[in-house]
Short mmCIF file of C-alpha atoms in Angstrom, two decimals:
data_model
loop_
_atom_site.label_atom_id
_atom_site.label_comp_id
_atom_site.label_asym_id
_atom_site.label_seq_id
_atom_site.Cartn_x
_atom_site.Cartn_y
_atom_site.Cartn_z
CA UNK A 1 90.18 -51.24 60.43
CA UNK A 2 93.83 -52.23 59.29
CA UNK A 3 95.75 -51.78 61.53
CA UNK A 4 98.55 -53.87 60.10
CA UNK A 5 98.63 -51.71 57.09
CA UNK A 6 98.28 -48.62 59.12
CA UNK A 7 101.56 -49.87 61.40
CA UNK A 8 103.84 -49.91 57.90
CA UNK A 9 105.45 -47.51 55.29
CA UNK A 10 103.43 -46.80 52.82
CA UNK A 11 106.86 -46.70 50.45
CA UNK A 12 108.03 -50.11 51.32
CA UNK A 13 108.33 -51.96 48.27
CA UNK A 14 106.55 -54.89 50.54
CA UNK A 15 103.60 -52.35 50.64
CA UNK A 16 103.39 -51.63 47.75
CA UNK A 17 103.18 -55.23 46.22
CA UNK A 18 100.11 -55.96 47.86
CA UNK A 19 98.60 -58.90 50.49
CA UNK A 20 101.47 -61.32 49.69
CA UNK A 21 102.91 -62.79 52.38
CA UNK A 22 107.54 -63.03 52.40
CA UNK A 23 107.21 -66.24 50.91
CA UNK A 24 105.82 -65.90 47.93
CA UNK A 25 107.65 -62.44 47.04
CA UNK A 26 109.09 -64.10 44.43
CA UNK A 27 109.45 -62.15 40.78
CA UNK A 28 108.16 -64.08 38.05
CA UNK A 29 109.57 -62.56 35.35
CA UNK A 30 107.20 -64.26 31.70
CA UNK A 31 109.47 -65.35 28.98
CA UNK A 32 109.99 -62.88 25.86
CA UNK A 33 108.06 -63.44 23.15
CA UNK A 34 108.51 -63.65 19.95
CA UNK A 35 105.59 -64.89 18.36
CA UNK A 36 104.02 -62.78 15.48
CA UNK A 37 100.83 -60.96 16.24
CA UNK A 38 98.22 -61.71 13.51
CA UNK A 39 94.96 -60.19 14.97
CA UNK A 40 97.23 -56.99 14.51
CA UNK A 41 99.16 -57.46 11.24
CA UNK A 42 95.90 -58.01 9.40
CA UNK A 43 94.10 -54.93 11.26
CA UNK A 44 96.65 -53.29 9.73
CA UNK A 45 96.29 -54.81 6.68
CA UNK A 46 92.77 -54.06 6.46
CA UNK A 47 93.17 -50.63 7.68
CA UNK A 48 95.54 -50.13 4.51
CA UNK A 49 93.48 -51.41 1.98
CA UNK A 50 90.99 -49.62 3.34
CA UNK A 51 92.97 -46.53 2.84
CA UNK A 52 94.07 -47.03 -0.11
CA UNK A 53 90.18 -47.88 -1.82
CA UNK A 54 89.71 -43.98 -0.25
CA UNK A 55 91.93 -42.81 -2.47
CA UNK A 56 91.18 -43.98 -4.98
CA UNK A 57 87.62 -43.45 -5.05
CA UNK A 58 88.21 -39.30 -4.49
CA UNK A 59 91.12 -39.61 -7.28
CA UNK A 60 88.39 -41.39 -9.37
CA UNK A 61 85.73 -38.22 -8.46
CA UNK A 62 87.60 -34.91 -7.75
CA UNK A 63 88.42 -32.66 -10.71
CA UNK A 64 90.53 -29.79 -10.87
CA UNK A 65 87.37 -27.14 -10.52
CA UNK A 66 86.77 -29.64 -6.98
CA UNK A 67 90.20 -29.26 -6.09
CA UNK A 68 90.43 -25.26 -6.08
CA UNK A 69 86.97 -24.52 -3.30
CA UNK A 70 88.45 -26.94 -1.46
CA UNK A 71 91.74 -25.03 -1.90
CA UNK A 72 89.05 -21.98 -1.12
CA UNK A 73 87.61 -23.28 1.60
CA UNK A 74 90.03 -24.70 3.51
CA UNK A 75 92.62 -21.78 3.31
CA UNK A 76 89.42 -18.87 4.61
CA UNK A 77 88.73 -22.17 7.20
CA UNK A 78 93.52 -21.94 7.89
CA UNK A 79 93.12 -17.67 7.79
CA UNK A 80 90.09 -17.68 10.38
CA UNK A 81 91.63 -19.83 12.44
CA UNK A 82 95.02 -17.51 12.06
CA UNK A 83 93.51 -14.16 12.52
CA UNK A 84 90.96 -16.16 15.76
CA UNK A 85 94.81 -16.59 17.84
CA UNK A 86 96.44 -13.99 17.14
CA UNK A 87 93.32 -11.75 18.14
CA UNK A 88 93.45 -13.41 21.34
CA UNK A 89 97.04 -12.87 21.51
CA UNK A 90 96.82 -9.85 21.14
CA UNK A 91 93.77 -8.81 23.61
CA UNK A 92 95.43 -10.70 25.89
CA UNK A 93 98.67 -8.31 26.10
CA UNK A 94 96.90 -5.27 25.51
CA UNK A 95 95.16 -7.05 28.85
CA UNK A 96 97.90 -7.26 30.68
CA UNK A 97 99.65 -4.21 29.46
CA UNK A 98 96.61 -2.15 30.92
CA UNK A 99 96.47 -3.39 34.18
CA UNK A 100 100.23 -1.99 33.75
CA UNK A 101 99.56 0.75 33.31
CA UNK A 102 96.86 0.90 36.08
CA UNK A 103 99.67 -0.26 38.67
CA UNK A 104 102.14 2.23 37.69
CA UNK A 105 99.07 4.98 37.94
CA UNK A 106 98.86 4.40 41.39
CA UNK A 107 102.09 3.70 42.45
CA UNK A 108 103.15 7.77 40.67
CA UNK A 109 100.13 8.94 42.63
CA UNK A 110 101.30 7.64 45.52
CA UNK A 111 104.82 8.33 44.92
#
């Protein structure tokens, strides 16, 4: 058991910094870096190229009939989501109203 750590306030800055001794508690600030991260830049460029290529291929394959079919399917999915959400909220409110009516009926009978 570490009794030395138990005798100190765990919220003090010395305890939070860890096991450094007081002579080693100098703050070492990293110099601000203005260099460009080329790897990240190349990854973003490749991602942009992939998105543009995918859009180009989709634009070559899509016909007006396909757009209509996809629109109808997406409409049904959106309608299903809206109806499920509305029904869930409605039944939740009705459940609260039911228990409120039960409590009011009990209070009316008692009083």
